[in-house]
Structures are given as structure tokens and as C-alpha cells.
Amino acid sequence: MTDSRSYLFTSESVTEGHPDKLCDQVSDAILDAILEKEAQLAAENYVSPSSGLPARVEDVRCAIETFTTTGIVTVMGEVRTQAYVDVDTIVRDVVRDIGYTGSDMGFDAETCAVSNYMHAQSADIAMGVDESYEVQRGEAAADDAYDRIGAGDQGVMFGYACDETSTLMPMPIFLAHRLAERLTEVRKDGTLDYLRPDGKTQVTVRYVDDKPVAVEKILVSTQHAAEVGADQIKADLIEHVITPVLDGEEVAWQDAEVFVNPTGRFVVGGPMGDTGLTGRKIIVDTYGGMGRHGGGAFSGKDCTKVDRSAAYAARWVAKNIVAAGLASRCEVQLAYAIGVARPLSVYVNTFGTATVPENTIERAVAEVFDLRPAAIVDALQLRRPIYRMTSNYGHFGRELPEFTWEATDRVEALKAACE
């Protein structure tokens, strides 16, 4: 008989007013605007007078980066589109919606400077994506829509799922996101009107034999009005944020140690307190550090970029494996080469929790899921303007209609393939 193994695991989240998240939202809002306008132009049969090419949403390419610091938002990146979108207005709308609307917030949507340095996508990159390596070498038919489109970049992507929560997400990141969402909710609905947009949450969970048994530490840091004291903020957050979220979950937390604004003051926040940059919260965006990460960020990238679409697909695969009862924990790795349609490798790791051999699961995945980028785009409907809503509180574990990669629609097919 072996002794039980006990350990702590911690994950963090941030609110939509965090400078990095402001940048993620701007990048994704611009992507959404381009997709929406391109679809409108296509419906109107628009043809560019300069190139003679028709508008087609499937031809859109975006890799948009945003940077912010005191008083300024700068947008950079590469795009290919027939559409014109008003970047200045989009930036100000996002900043205003977050809640940065005056000097008392440290940032103002009406007066901040906006710089736009977007330019056309490299033709070298476009060549391999528009016509894949396989088609160029005659190894695939040019009329096969899924073989024709190559991956928009090289890299490795990971997806993860486990049975710790109803959404099949790890408990620490799931709870951290829910606290961050609630923190924003009580600010925006006026429950705690002295709160400001910038904030962070962090949750530490005790595990025994790899199962969560209790929340041991909770940390909430939130920007606030200068006149409000630390004791009032802590009492209010316990009452209006922490208790409503944690009481709704089936995990012990009443004995947890609670930290609120540990420095004692958080008045200067947002871009005035720290610079922000697109793609700097990749662990917040995914699984809170539980499971590995390939390194690629999501926001501002169109669906031909496998950093985004294949990471969504890997989560889709992993979640269906766990939902099918084939494992209680699952990590899926996908690898791609730029311009090549088919993944270079597919790897399934169940951490010893599989109910059938892992090789059987891998064969079932190959049978049930088409993981070529164009097939992923179609299956998950990734050409819709849904991306700004993904940029806060996690790209995974939020079971909204737009988050198609959260669907457990391949469970029965996986079970059958494993039989």
C-alpha cells in the first residue's frame, strides 16, 4: 500500500481591464470587424478594382498585435483583406467598453492616442497557405479543399481536459476565471462602484492523489478608487465576489486563506500602471499551467494560423476523449509545418488514466477527427466574427454556442472507434 500524495497547484486569471487583456481584445475586435466586413462584401459580390479579385472571407489573413502604455494604443501586424475597417474607432470602442473612460481610471477612450501600423501580409507566407506543399508537389488533388490549404505557421499545439469540473477544465484555472468574471460583473453593475477595470485573481487548490479536495488560498488584486480603504475592499470582495463564486462549486473553501490587494493599495492600474501586449497571457488563456503549452498566442490571428485553430481542435479532441470516459485526464499534442496541410504528428497522453490502450485512442482520434487546418476551420466554424468574446476569461471551459470546440459531439464516434 502506498501513501497518498498531497500537493498544491495554483492558477491565475486577469480581468478584461488588465493591460495585456486590453490588447488581446483590441486585436480580436479588429479581426472580428474584418471578418464581418469581408462577409458583407462577399454577399454583395464585391470585386476589388485594383486587383480584380472578389471578396471572400476564406481569403482573410490576419496577424494583429496591439501594444499599450500610458495614454496610447498602438496596433501593428499583417493582414490580407478587401475590407476597410476603422481601426481608430474599434480601439476606442473596446477601451470604452472595458471601462477606461476618464482620468480617474488612469486611461480614457476619448483622449488616448491611437497609432495604426498594420500592413499587407508577406506573399511568401500566403503562397504556402493558399496552395499547400502537398498540392504543389502533386501529392494531393488541387480540388480537395482540405488538402489544398496549408497550415499558416509551423509549431506544436496542446489541448487538455480532465474530469475535475463540469466543463472538464482543471479546477484552479476554472475558479480563477470565475472570480475574475465576477469581479468585472460587480464593477460594471454598480454593486462595487469604486472598483476600476484592472484586476487579477489567483486560486491555490490542494490535491490528494491527483484529485482536488479543497481550495487553500485565494488572491484577488483589484484596482480601486483612492478614497476606499483596504479593509472595506477585502470585506466587500469576500461578500460579493469570493463567496458567491466558491459557494456555487462542490469544493471545500471555507478554511482558505484570503489575500486582497496584498500591497495595501492598487489605485494606479491599466496602461498607466503597466504596459500591455497581445499574447502575453497564454497560460491564462489556456489551462492555467496544468498541461503543456506550445508557446503560440491566439488573439489577433485568423483561423488559418494553427497556433489558434489547432489549439482549439486539440481541446476539442481532448474534451471528447474525457467526456467519452476513455480517460479522466487527457493531453493532446498536434504538430504542423507551415504550408503543409496534414499534421506532422498527433500524440495522446492520458497520464495513466485511460480505460483503453492509448494506441487505441490515438487510432480512434485519427478515424473520428480530420485535423487538417481547413477541415478544422469548417468543423468548428472558425470564420465567424466570434473572437473578441474569446479573449477574456479563457478560450476553454466556457460552454457558449460560439465556442464550438467545447462541444462533446464526437463522444459516441470515439467510443465506437475504440471498440
Short mmCIF file of C-alpha atoms in Angstrom, two decimals:
data_model
loop_
_atom_site.label_atom_id
_atom_site.label_comp_id
_atom_site.label_asym_id
_atom_site.label_seq_id
_atom_site.Cartn_x
_atom_site.Cartn_y
_atom_site.Cartn_z
CA MET A 1 0.00 0.00 0.00
CA THR A 2 1.40 3.42 -1.00
CA ASP A 3 0.94 6.70 0.85
CA SER A 4 -1.38 9.31 -0.64
CA ARG A 5 0.37 12.10 -2.49
CA SER A 6 -0.73 15.60 -1.49
CA TYR A 7 0.30 18.80 -3.26
CA LEU A 8 -0.82 22.34 -4.09
CA PHE A 9 -1.44 23.71 -7.58
CA THR A 10 -2.09 27.38 -8.38
CA SER A 11 -3.52 29.17 -11.42
CA GLU A 12 -4.26 32.83 -12.11
CA SER A 13 -6.67 34.85 -14.22
CA VAL A 14 -6.96 38.54 -15.07
CA THR A 15 -9.87 40.86 -15.77
CA GLU A 16 -10.65 42.49 -19.09
CA GLY A 17 -9.09 45.73 -17.84
CA HIS A 18 -5.63 44.20 -17.44
CA PRO A 19 -3.31 45.93 -19.98
CA ASP A 20 -2.41 42.66 -21.74
CA LYS A 21 -6.08 41.72 -21.99
CA LEU A 22 -6.97 45.15 -23.33
CA CYS A 23 -4.51 44.43 -26.14
CA ASP A 24 -5.91 40.94 -26.78
CA GLN A 25 -9.40 42.41 -27.07
CA VAL A 26 -8.33 45.13 -29.50
CA SER A 27 -6.53 42.60 -31.72
CA ASP A 28 -9.53 40.26 -31.76
CA ALA A 29 -12.03 43.09 -32.24
CA ILE A 30 -10.16 44.19 -35.37
CA LEU A 31 -10.12 40.58 -36.62
CA ASP A 32 -13.88 40.31 -35.99
CA ALA A 33 -14.52 43.56 -37.86
CA ILE A 34 -12.52 42.36 -40.86
CA LEU A 35 -14.32 39.00 -40.96
CA GLU A 36 -17.72 40.66 -40.67
CA LYS A 37 -17.00 43.28 -43.34
CA GLU A 38 -15.42 40.73 -45.69
CA ALA A 39 -18.51 38.51 -45.42
CA GLN A 40 -20.70 41.51 -46.19
CA LEU A 41 -18.62 42.40 -49.25
CA ALA A 42 -18.77 38.80 -50.46
CA ALA A 43 -22.56 38.80 -50.13
CA GLU A 44 -22.61 41.97 -52.24
CA ASN A 45 -20.34 40.32 -54.88
CA TYR A 46 -17.70 42.98 -54.39
CA VAL A 47 -14.65 42.82 -56.68
CA SER A 48 -11.56 44.90 -55.91
CA PRO A 49 -10.98 47.43 -58.71
CA SER A 50 -7.22 47.32 -58.09
CA SER A 51 -6.67 43.55 -58.08
CA GLY A 52 -9.78 42.28 -59.83
CA LEU A 53 -10.23 39.74 -57.02
CA PRO A 54 -13.62 39.07 -55.40
CA ALA A 55 -14.12 39.43 -51.66
CA ARG A 56 -14.06 36.03 -49.93
CA VAL A 57 -13.95 35.60 -46.18
CA GLU A 58 -11.86 32.45 -46.61
CA ASP A 59 -9.09 34.59 -48.12
CA VAL A 60 -8.74 36.75 -45.00
CA ARG A 61 -5.39 36.57 -43.25
CA CYS A 62 -4.67 38.41 -40.01
CA ALA A 63 -1.83 38.51 -37.52
CA ILE A 64 -2.56 41.63 -35.47
CA GLU A 65 -0.54 42.76 -32.45
CA THR A 66 -1.50 45.55 -30.06
CA PHE A 67 0.68 47.44 -27.59
CA THR A 68 -0.44 49.91 -24.94
CA THR A 69 1.13 52.15 -22.34
CA THR A 70 0.20 55.44 -20.69
CA GLY A 71 -2.14 57.35 -23.00
CA ILE A 72 -1.59 55.35 -26.18
CA VAL A 73 -2.67 52.21 -28.05
CA THR A 74 -0.52 51.03 -30.98
CA VAL A 75 -1.76 48.45 -33.49
CA MET A 76 0.68 46.52 -35.71
CA GLY A 77 0.66 43.40 -37.84
CA GLU A 78 0.00 41.82 -41.21
CA VAL A 79 -3.38 41.49 -42.91
CA ARG A 80 -4.86 40.42 -46.22
CA THR A 81 -8.38 41.65 -46.85
CA GLN A 82 -10.55 43.54 -49.31
CA ALA A 83 -12.31 45.23 -46.41
CA TYR A 84 -11.67 48.59 -44.85
CA VAL A 85 -12.26 48.81 -41.10
CA ASP A 86 -11.93 51.91 -38.91
CA VAL A 87 -9.16 50.87 -36.53
CA ASP A 88 -9.27 54.10 -34.53
CA THR A 89 -12.98 53.68 -33.77
CA ILE A 90 -12.60 49.97 -32.95
CA VAL A 91 -9.82 50.70 -30.46
CA ARG A 92 -11.78 53.44 -28.72
CA ASP A 93 -14.94 51.30 -28.58
CA VAL A 94 -13.04 48.45 -26.91
CA VAL A 95 -11.33 50.74 -24.40
CA ARG A 96 -14.64 52.43 -23.59
CA ASP A 97 -16.48 49.12 -23.20
CA ILE A 98 -13.84 47.88 -20.76
CA GLY A 99 -14.47 50.94 -18.62
CA TYR A 100 -11.48 53.21 -19.20
CA THR A 101 -13.46 56.42 -19.60
CA GLY A 102 -11.65 59.12 -17.66
CA SER A 103 -8.56 60.30 -15.85
CA ASP A 104 -9.77 58.77 -12.58
CA MET A 105 -9.44 55.36 -14.29
CA GLY A 106 -5.93 56.16 -15.50
CA PHE A 107 -6.90 55.83 -19.17
CA ASP A 108 -9.52 57.48 -21.35
CA ALA A 109 -11.05 56.07 -24.54
CA GLU A 110 -11.82 59.57 -25.81
CA THR A 111 -8.37 61.12 -25.40
CA CYS A 112 -5.87 58.26 -25.76
CA ALA A 113 -3.70 58.29 -28.87
CA VAL A 114 -4.19 55.51 -31.42
CA SER A 115 -1.43 54.53 -33.86
CA ASN A 116 -2.00 52.07 -36.70
CA TYR A 117 0.94 50.30 -38.35
CA MET A 118 -0.81 47.35 -39.99
CA HIS A 119 0.43 46.35 -43.45
CA ALA A 120 -0.03 43.64 -46.08
CA GLN A 121 0.80 40.01 -45.38
CA SER A 122 4.01 38.59 -46.84
CA ALA A 123 3.45 36.93 -50.21
CA ASP A 124 5.90 34.18 -49.16
CA ILE A 125 3.62 33.16 -46.30
CA ALA A 126 0.45 33.46 -48.39
CA MET A 127 1.86 31.19 -51.10
CA GLY A 128 2.12 28.13 -48.84
CA VAL A 129 -1.21 28.67 -47.16
CA ASP A 130 -3.22 29.26 -50.36
CA GLU A 131 -1.74 26.20 -52.06
CA SER A 132 -0.32 23.56 -49.76
CA TYR A 133 3.00 21.76 -50.03
CA GLU A 134 1.15 18.55 -50.91
CA VAL A 135 -0.67 20.19 -53.87
CA GLN A 136 2.48 21.91 -55.14
CA ARG A 137 4.32 18.56 -55.17
CA GLY A 138 1.42 16.73 -56.79
CA GLU A 139 0.81 14.60 -53.69
CA ALA A 140 -2.79 15.79 -53.32
CA ALA A 141 -5.54 16.91 -55.63
CA ALA A 142 -5.92 20.67 -56.01
CA ASP A 143 -9.70 20.26 -55.91
CA ASP A 144 -9.59 18.69 -52.43
CA ALA A 145 -10.49 21.72 -50.33
CA TYR A 146 -8.90 20.31 -47.17
CA ASP A 147 -5.64 19.23 -48.80
CA ARG A 148 -5.35 22.46 -50.77
CA ILE A 149 -4.91 24.78 -47.77
CA GLY A 150 -1.64 24.58 -45.86
CA ALA A 151 -1.07 25.43 -42.21
CA GLY A 152 -0.46 29.14 -41.64
CA ASP A 153 2.61 28.51 -39.49
CA GLN A 154 4.76 25.78 -38.01
CA GLY A 155 4.56 24.79 -34.37
CA VAL A 156 3.15 22.48 -31.73
CA MET A 157 -0.22 22.93 -30.03
CA PHE A 158 -1.63 21.27 -26.93
CA GLY A 159 -5.16 20.59 -25.76
CA TYR A 160 -6.12 19.40 -22.30
CA ALA A 161 -9.19 18.13 -20.46
CA CYS A 162 -9.87 16.49 -17.10
CA ASP A 163 -12.89 15.50 -15.04
CA GLU A 164 -12.28 17.93 -12.15
CA THR A 165 -15.09 20.33 -13.12
CA SER A 166 -18.34 20.23 -15.07
CA THR A 167 -16.64 21.89 -18.04
CA LEU A 168 -13.78 19.35 -17.95
CA MET A 169 -11.25 22.04 -17.03
CA PRO A 170 -8.66 21.99 -14.24
CA MET A 171 -10.19 23.37 -11.05
CA PRO A 172 -7.59 26.10 -10.25
CA ILE A 173 -7.93 27.93 -13.58
CA PHE A 174 -11.70 27.33 -13.70
CA LEU A 175 -12.17 29.03 -10.31
CA ALA A 176 -9.69 31.82 -11.07
CA HIS A 177 -11.64 32.70 -14.23
CA ARG A 178 -14.97 32.65 -12.42
CA LEU A 179 -13.62 35.03 -9.76
CA ALA A 180 -12.26 37.38 -12.44
CA GLU A 181 -15.61 37.35 -14.27
CA ARG A 182 -17.45 38.10 -11.04
CA LEU A 183 -15.02 40.92 -10.20
CA THR A 184 -15.87 42.57 -13.52
CA GLU A 185 -19.59 41.93 -13.05
CA VAL A 186 -19.84 43.70 -9.67
CA ARG A 187 -17.85 46.63 -11.07
CA LYS A 188 -19.99 47.08 -14.14
CA ASP A 189 -23.37 46.56 -12.48
CA GLY A 190 -22.57 49.11 -9.78
CA THR A 191 -22.53 46.70 -6.82
CA LEU A 192 -19.00 47.90 -6.01
CA ASP A 193 -18.80 51.16 -7.93
CA TYR A 194 -15.40 52.09 -6.53
CA LEU A 195 -13.70 49.26 -8.42
CA ARG A 196 -11.67 50.06 -11.52
CA PRO A 197 -11.08 47.86 -14.62
CA ASP A 198 -7.67 46.33 -13.86
CA GLY A 199 -7.58 43.20 -11.71
CA LYS A 200 -6.15 39.74 -11.11
CA THR A 201 -7.25 36.59 -9.34
CA GLN A 202 -5.37 33.50 -8.20
CA VAL A 203 -6.52 30.22 -6.67
CA THR A 204 -4.47 27.52 -4.94
CA VAL A 205 -6.05 24.05 -4.74
CA ARG A 206 -5.00 21.11 -2.58
CA TYR A 207 -4.78 17.83 -4.49
CA VAL A 208 -4.66 14.35 -2.99
CA ASP A 209 -3.82 11.52 -5.39
CA ASP A 210 -4.32 13.94 -8.29
CA LYS A 211 -7.87 14.82 -7.20
CA PRO A 212 -8.83 18.34 -5.96
CA VAL A 213 -10.06 18.26 -2.37
CA ALA A 214 -10.00 21.87 -1.11
CA VAL A 215 -9.24 25.47 -2.01
CA GLU A 216 -6.44 26.60 0.31
CA LYS A 217 -5.57 30.13 -0.82
CA ILE A 218 -7.45 32.82 -2.74
CA LEU A 219 -5.87 36.03 -4.03
CA VAL A 220 -7.74 38.95 -5.54
CA SER A 221 -5.97 42.15 -6.58
CA THR A 222 -8.19 44.90 -7.94
CA GLN A 223 -7.73 48.49 -8.98
CA HIS A 224 -9.88 50.83 -6.90
CA ALA A 225 -10.75 54.44 -6.19
CA ALA A 226 -8.21 56.20 -3.98
CA GLU A 227 -10.62 57.04 -1.16
CA VAL A 228 -11.61 53.42 -0.37
CA GLY A 229 -9.72 51.60 2.37
CA ALA A 230 -8.20 48.13 2.29
CA ASP A 231 -10.45 46.69 5.00
CA GLN A 232 -13.62 47.71 3.18
CA ILE A 233 -12.35 46.30 -0.13
CA LYS A 234 -11.50 42.95 1.45
CA ALA A 235 -14.85 42.64 3.22
CA ASP A 236 -16.77 43.61 0.08
CA LEU A 237 -14.86 41.18 -2.15
CA ILE A 238 -15.39 38.29 0.25
CA GLU A 239 -19.12 39.06 0.36
CA HIS A 240 -19.80 39.94 -3.27
CA VAL A 241 -17.13 38.08 -5.26
CA ILE A 242 -15.48 35.19 -3.44
CA THR A 243 -18.45 33.74 -1.53
CA PRO A 244 -20.94 33.74 -4.46
CA VAL A 245 -18.42 32.02 -6.75
CA LEU A 246 -16.99 29.44 -4.35
CA ASP A 247 -20.30 28.54 -2.72
CA GLY A 248 -21.53 27.52 -6.14
CA GLU A 249 -18.82 24.91 -6.56
CA GLU A 250 -18.56 21.46 -4.98
CA VAL A 251 -15.23 22.01 -3.23
CA ALA A 252 -14.33 22.94 0.34
CA TRP A 253 -13.06 26.51 0.61
CA GLN A 254 -14.28 28.00 3.92
CA ASP A 255 -10.87 27.49 5.58
CA ALA A 256 -8.96 29.07 2.70
CA GLU A 257 -6.58 31.94 3.40
CA VAL A 258 -7.79 35.04 1.54
CA PHE A 259 -5.48 37.79 0.26
CA VAL A 260 -6.91 41.02 -1.15
CA ASN A 261 -4.58 43.69 -2.58
CA PRO A 262 -1.58 42.46 -0.57
CA THR A 263 0.41 45.68 -1.12
CA GLY A 264 -2.42 47.60 0.57
CA ARG A 265 -3.18 49.89 -2.38
CA PHE A 266 -3.93 49.46 -6.10
CA VAL A 267 -5.05 52.85 -7.43
CA VAL A 268 -2.73 53.22 -10.41
CA GLY A 269 -3.62 50.46 -12.89
CA GLY A 270 -4.33 49.69 -16.50
CA PRO A 271 -1.92 51.03 -19.13
CA MET A 272 -0.78 53.74 -16.73
CA GLY A 273 0.41 51.14 -14.23
CA ASP A 274 1.89 48.64 -16.69
CA THR A 275 2.42 48.20 -20.41
CA GLY A 276 0.24 45.72 -22.26
CA LEU A 277 0.92 43.48 -25.24
CA THR A 278 -1.14 40.99 -27.25
CA GLY A 279 -0.42 37.35 -26.46
CA ARG A 280 1.30 37.81 -23.12
CA LYS A 281 -1.27 35.84 -21.11
CA ILE A 282 -1.10 32.48 -22.90
CA ILE A 283 -1.29 30.42 -19.71
CA VAL A 284 -4.32 32.39 -18.51
CA ASP A 285 -5.84 31.80 -21.95
CA THR A 286 -5.41 28.02 -21.77
CA TYR A 287 -5.20 25.72 -18.73
CA GLY A 288 -3.52 27.76 -16.02
CA GLY A 289 -0.28 25.82 -16.31
CA MET A 290 -1.86 22.40 -15.98
CA GLY A 291 -0.92 20.63 -19.19
CA ARG A 292 1.76 21.87 -21.53
CA HIS A 293 1.75 24.82 -23.92
CA GLY A 294 3.28 25.04 -27.38
CA GLY A 295 4.09 28.74 -26.99
CA GLY A 296 1.78 30.27 -29.61
CA ALA A 297 -0.67 33.01 -28.66
CA PHE A 298 -4.22 33.26 -30.03
CA SER A 299 -5.57 36.80 -30.22
CA GLY A 300 -5.41 38.71 -33.50
CA LYS A 301 -4.77 35.57 -35.57
CA ASP A 302 -7.17 34.31 -38.22
CA CYS A 303 -8.14 30.65 -38.31
CA THR A 304 -5.51 29.58 -40.85
CA LYS A 305 -2.96 30.18 -38.09
CA VAL A 306 -2.73 26.80 -36.38
CA ASP A 307 -1.48 28.50 -33.21
CA ARG A 308 -5.16 29.24 -32.75
CA SER A 309 -7.25 26.79 -34.76
CA ALA A 310 -5.23 23.68 -33.93
CA ALA A 311 -5.12 24.60 -30.23
CA TYR A 312 -8.91 24.81 -30.35
CA ALA A 313 -9.03 21.46 -32.15
CA ALA A 314 -6.70 19.85 -29.61
CA ARG A 315 -9.00 20.95 -26.79
CA TRP A 316 -11.99 19.58 -28.78
CA VAL A 317 -10.27 16.20 -29.13
CA ALA A 318 -9.11 16.02 -25.50
CA LYS A 319 -12.51 17.03 -24.15
CA ASN A 320 -14.33 14.41 -26.20
CA ILE A 321 -11.90 11.72 -25.02
CA VAL A 322 -12.61 12.57 -21.37
CA ALA A 323 -16.34 13.01 -21.96
CA ALA A 324 -16.40 9.56 -23.59
CA GLY A 325 -14.97 8.00 -20.43
CA LEU A 326 -11.83 6.90 -22.24
CA ALA A 327 -9.66 8.74 -19.67
CA SER A 328 -10.09 11.05 -16.69
CA ARG A 329 -7.19 13.27 -17.81
CA CYS A 330 -6.04 13.80 -21.38
CA GLU A 331 -3.50 15.93 -23.20
CA VAL A 332 -3.34 16.04 -26.99
CA GLN A 333 -0.36 17.40 -28.93
CA LEU A 334 -0.58 18.38 -32.59
CA ALA A 335 2.38 19.46 -34.75
CA TYR A 336 2.30 21.30 -38.08
CA ALA A 337 4.67 22.64 -40.76
CA ILE A 338 3.91 25.93 -42.50
CA GLY A 339 2.25 25.34 -45.85
CA VAL A 340 1.61 21.64 -45.14
CA ALA A 341 -2.00 20.51 -44.76
CA ARG A 342 -1.65 17.34 -42.73
CA PRO A 343 -0.35 17.39 -39.14
CA LEU A 344 3.17 16.06 -38.73
CA SER A 345 2.21 14.23 -35.56
CA VAL A 346 -0.72 13.54 -33.23
CA TYR A 347 0.06 12.43 -29.66
CA VAL A 348 -2.37 11.46 -26.90
CA ASN A 349 -1.26 11.29 -23.25
CA THR A 350 -3.75 10.14 -20.60
CA PHE A 351 -1.34 10.16 -17.63
CA GLY A 352 -2.15 6.56 -16.80
CA THR A 353 -5.91 7.20 -16.55
CA ALA A 354 -7.01 5.58 -19.82
CA THR A 355 -9.70 2.91 -19.78
CA VAL A 356 -8.45 1.50 -23.10
CA PRO A 357 -4.89 1.44 -24.50
CA GLU A 358 -3.60 4.87 -25.57
CA ASN A 359 -2.68 3.48 -29.01
CA THR A 360 -6.34 2.56 -29.44
CA ILE A 361 -7.37 6.11 -28.53
CA GLU A 362 -4.87 7.57 -31.00
CA ARG A 363 -6.23 5.35 -33.78
CA ALA A 364 -9.77 6.40 -32.86
CA VAL A 365 -8.78 10.07 -32.98
CA ALA A 366 -7.33 9.60 -36.47
CA GLU A 367 -10.58 7.97 -37.56
CA VAL A 368 -13.00 10.43 -35.97
CA PHE A 369 -11.24 13.82 -36.33
CA ASP A 370 -9.88 15.40 -39.52
CA LEU A 371 -7.09 17.62 -38.21
CA ARG A 372 -6.09 19.34 -41.44
CA PRO A 373 -6.40 23.11 -40.86
CA ALA A 374 -9.14 23.66 -43.46
CA ALA A 375 -11.13 20.74 -42.05
CA ILE A 376 -10.78 22.17 -38.53
CA VAL A 377 -11.97 25.57 -39.75
CA ASP A 378 -15.09 24.06 -41.30
CA ALA A 379 -15.90 21.68 -38.45
CA LEU A 380 -15.56 24.40 -35.79
CA GLN A 381 -16.98 27.24 -37.94
CA LEU A 382 -13.97 29.43 -37.31
CA ARG A 383 -14.60 32.08 -39.97
CA ARG A 384 -17.27 33.77 -37.84
CA PRO A 385 -16.57 37.08 -36.01
CA ILE A 386 -16.53 35.46 -32.55
CA TYR A 387 -13.04 36.21 -31.39
CA ARG A 388 -13.28 39.18 -29.09
CA MET A 389 -15.50 37.16 -26.75
CA THR A 390 -12.77 34.50 -26.51
CA SER A 391 -10.12 36.98 -25.39
CA ASN A 392 -11.26 37.22 -21.74
CA TYR A 393 -11.67 34.59 -19.01
CA GLY A 394 -10.22 31.72 -21.01
CA HIS A 395 -10.57 30.33 -24.51
CA PHE A 396 -11.58 26.99 -22.99
CA GLY A 397 -14.12 25.81 -20.45
CA ARG A 398 -16.81 28.35 -21.40
CA GLU A 399 -19.71 26.44 -22.89
CA LEU A 400 -21.15 29.16 -25.11
CA PRO A 401 -22.73 28.47 -28.53
CA GLU A 402 -19.88 30.28 -30.25
CA PHE A 403 -17.24 28.07 -28.59
CA THR A 404 -17.75 25.09 -30.89
CA TRP A 405 -14.53 23.42 -29.70
CA GLU A 406 -16.23 22.85 -26.33
CA ALA A 407 -18.82 20.56 -27.90
CA THR A 408 -18.74 16.87 -26.92
CA ASP A 409 -20.24 15.88 -30.26
CA ARG A 410 -17.76 13.11 -31.11
CA VAL A 411 -18.21 11.03 -27.94
CA GLU A 412 -20.22 8.21 -29.49
CA ALA A 413 -17.99 8.07 -32.56
CA LEU A 414 -14.89 7.77 -30.34
CA LYS A 415 -16.47 5.02 -28.25
CA ALA A 416 -17.40 3.09 -31.38
CA ALA A 417 -13.94 3.51 -32.87
CA CYS A 418 -12.33 2.24 -29.64
CA GLU A 419 -14.46 -0.88 -29.66
#
